[in-house]
Short mmCIF file of C-alpha atoms in Angstrom, two decimals:
data_model
loop_
_atom_site.label_atom_id
_atom_site.label_comp_id
_atom_site.label_asym_id
_atom_site.label_seq_id
_atom_site.Cartn_x
_atom_site.Cartn_y
_atom_site.Cartn_z
CA MET A 710 0.06 -0.02 -0.03
CA SER A 711 1.45 3.34 -1.02
CA TYR A 712 0.85 6.78 0.42
CA SER A 713 -1.65 7.60 -2.30
CA ASP A 714 -3.75 4.53 -1.48
CA THR A 715 -4.44 5.50 2.15
CA PRO A 716 -7.88 6.93 2.73
CA PRO A 717 -8.10 10.51 4.05
CA PRO A 718 -8.61 10.91 7.74
CA PRO A 719 -12.17 11.23 8.97
CA PRO A 720 -13.32 14.67 10.12
CA PRO A 721 -13.33 15.36 13.92
CA GLY A 722 -16.08 13.62 15.74
CA SER A 723 -17.10 11.46 12.84
CA GLY A 724 -16.31 8.21 14.68
CA GLY A 725 -13.20 7.23 12.71
CA PRO A 726 -10.46 5.24 14.41
CA GLY A 727 -7.86 7.05 16.42
CA GLY A 728 -7.75 10.21 18.45
CA TYR A 729 -10.72 12.21 16.91
CA GLY A 730 -13.45 10.54 18.98
CA GLY A 731 -12.52 6.91 18.58
CA PRO A 732 -14.85 4.28 17.14
CA GLY A 733 -18.44 5.23 17.42
CA GLY A 734 -17.95 8.96 17.19
CA PRO A 735 -19.80 11.39 19.56
CA GLY A 736 -21.57 9.68 22.36
CA GLY A 737 -20.04 6.29 21.89
CA GLY A 738 -16.77 4.59 21.59
CA TYR A 739 -13.80 4.73 23.90
CA GLY A 740 -11.56 7.36 22.36
CA GLY A 741 -10.75 10.76 23.70
CA GLY A 742 -10.08 13.86 21.83
CA TYR A 743 -12.50 16.24 20.10
CA GLY A 744 -15.63 14.27 19.35
CA GLY A 745 -17.14 12.30 22.15
CA GLY A 746 -15.73 9.78 24.45
CA TYR A 747 -16.90 6.91 26.55
CA GLY A 748 -20.66 6.90 26.71
CA ASP A 749 -22.02 10.36 26.91
CA TYR A 750 -19.10 11.97 28.60
CA PRO A 751 -17.52 14.56 26.25
CA GLY A 752 -13.82 14.70 25.69
CA GLY A 753 -12.41 11.44 26.78
CA GLY A 754 -12.59 7.97 28.12
CA TYR A 755 -13.08 6.89 31.68
CA GLY A 756 -10.54 7.73 34.33
CA GLY A 757 -8.57 10.91 34.56
CA TYR A 758 -9.00 13.53 37.22
CA ALA A 759 -10.38 17.03 37.60
CA GLN A 760 -8.29 20.12 37.23
CA PRO A 761 -7.17 21.56 40.54
CA GLN A 762 -9.27 24.66 41.56
CA THR A 763 -7.74 27.90 42.85
CA SER A 764 -8.35 28.52 46.58
CA LYS A 765 -10.87 31.23 47.06
CA LYS A 766 -9.03 32.26 50.27
CA ALA A 767 -5.83 32.65 48.22
CA ILE A 768 -7.58 34.93 45.76
CA TRP A 769 -9.14 37.06 48.48
CA ALA A 770 -5.86 37.26 50.33
CA LEU A 771 -4.24 38.77 47.24
CA VAL A 772 -7.17 41.13 46.69
CA THR A 773 -7.29 42.36 50.26
CA GLY A 774 -3.47 42.58 50.33
CA ILE A 775 -3.58 45.07 47.51
CA LEU A 776 -6.43 46.90 49.02
CA GLY A 777 -4.47 47.19 52.26
CA PHE A 778 -2.38 49.93 50.82
CA CYS A 779 -5.35 52.27 50.61
CA CYS A 780 -7.46 50.83 53.37
CA GLY A 781 -5.34 49.78 56.38
CA PRO A 782 -7.72 47.34 58.10
CA SER A 783 -7.97 45.13 55.10
CA ALA A 784 -4.30 44.34 55.54
CA ILE A 785 -5.14 42.31 58.66
CA VAL A 786 -7.76 40.40 56.62
CA ALA A 787 -5.08 39.70 53.99
CA ILE A 788 -2.74 38.30 56.53
CA VAL A 789 -5.34 36.03 58.04
CA LEU A 790 -6.59 34.79 54.65
CA GLY A 791 -3.03 34.37 53.32
CA VAL A 792 -2.19 32.01 56.24
CA MET A 793 -5.54 30.20 55.89
CA GLY A 794 -5.17 29.89 52.16
CA LYS A 795 -1.59 28.46 52.31
CA ARG A 796 -2.78 25.94 54.93
CA ASP A 797 -5.80 24.93 52.73
CA VAL A 798 -3.62 24.46 49.66
CA ALA A 799 -1.06 22.41 51.59
CA ALA A 800 -3.77 20.18 53.10
CA SER A 801 -5.69 19.66 49.88
CA ASN A 802 -3.29 17.06 48.52
CA GLY A 803 -3.16 18.67 45.02
CA SER A 804 -6.82 19.41 44.55
CA LEU A 805 -6.35 23.16 45.28
CA LYS A 806 -3.81 25.52 43.84
CA GLY A 807 -2.92 29.13 44.63
CA ALA A 808 -0.15 28.87 47.27
CA GLY A 809 1.74 31.68 45.45
CA MET A 810 -1.25 33.87 45.50
CA ALA A 811 -1.75 33.18 49.26
CA GLN A 812 1.92 33.99 49.90
CA ALA A 813 1.68 37.21 47.88
CA GLY A 814 -1.41 38.30 49.77
CA LEU A 815 0.28 37.57 53.05
CA ILE A 816 3.37 39.54 52.13
CA LEU A 817 1.35 42.42 50.78
CA GLY A 818 -0.80 42.42 53.91
CA ILE A 819 2.25 42.53 56.19
CA VAL A 820 3.88 45.42 54.17
CA ALA A 821 0.58 47.33 54.11
CA LEU A 822 0.11 46.84 57.86
CA VAL A 823 3.65 48.04 58.61
CA LEU A 824 3.17 51.12 56.42
CA SER A 825 -0.18 51.87 57.98
CA LEU A 826 1.30 51.58 61.45
CA ILE A 827 4.15 53.87 60.58
CA TYR A 828 1.70 56.34 59.13
CA TYR A 829 -0.60 56.35 62.12
CA LEU A 830 2.45 56.60 64.42
CA LEU A 831 3.70 59.69 62.53
CA LEU A 832 0.22 61.12 62.48
CA ALA A 833 -0.11 60.65 66.25
CA THR A 834 3.21 62.40 66.99
CA GLY A 835 2.40 65.32 64.74
CA HIS A 836 4.96 64.55 62.09
CA GLY A 837 2.39 62.99 59.73
CA SER A 838 0.71 66.25 58.62
CA PHE A 839 1.08 66.93 54.93
CA SER A 840 0.81 70.35 53.34
CA PHE A 841 0.03 70.65 49.65
CA ASN A 842 0.83 74.30 49.34
CA THR A 843 2.96 74.97 46.30
CA SER A 844 3.58 78.74 46.92
CA PRO A 845 6.61 79.68 49.06
#
């Protein structure tokens, strides 16, 4: 059999042999890929595992860590959520991701809290007043 004697590949999902849906096409067969899979499960045969989800606490730790620079009390929330998010990701055994976001939220929360404390300390001692006069 030469190259010119081979039939063209079937279109995706048409039930041809191989990776485009396997025998049986959409809704049947055992192949993965673009067109149907095992039974009525789209996209692949049996087995496999779900994609890890991003921890909501890690996301909120990052958001509140950023907000901590303009609203001081949210820095405390960022620190708490960062610690809880890191703990949840570590205990999830791979089903959660977002340890980096939780770490970033924790660090941003600490920095925002320290800067807020310095600002309030300067304000309390009278050195934190700002004058926006441009004339001499």
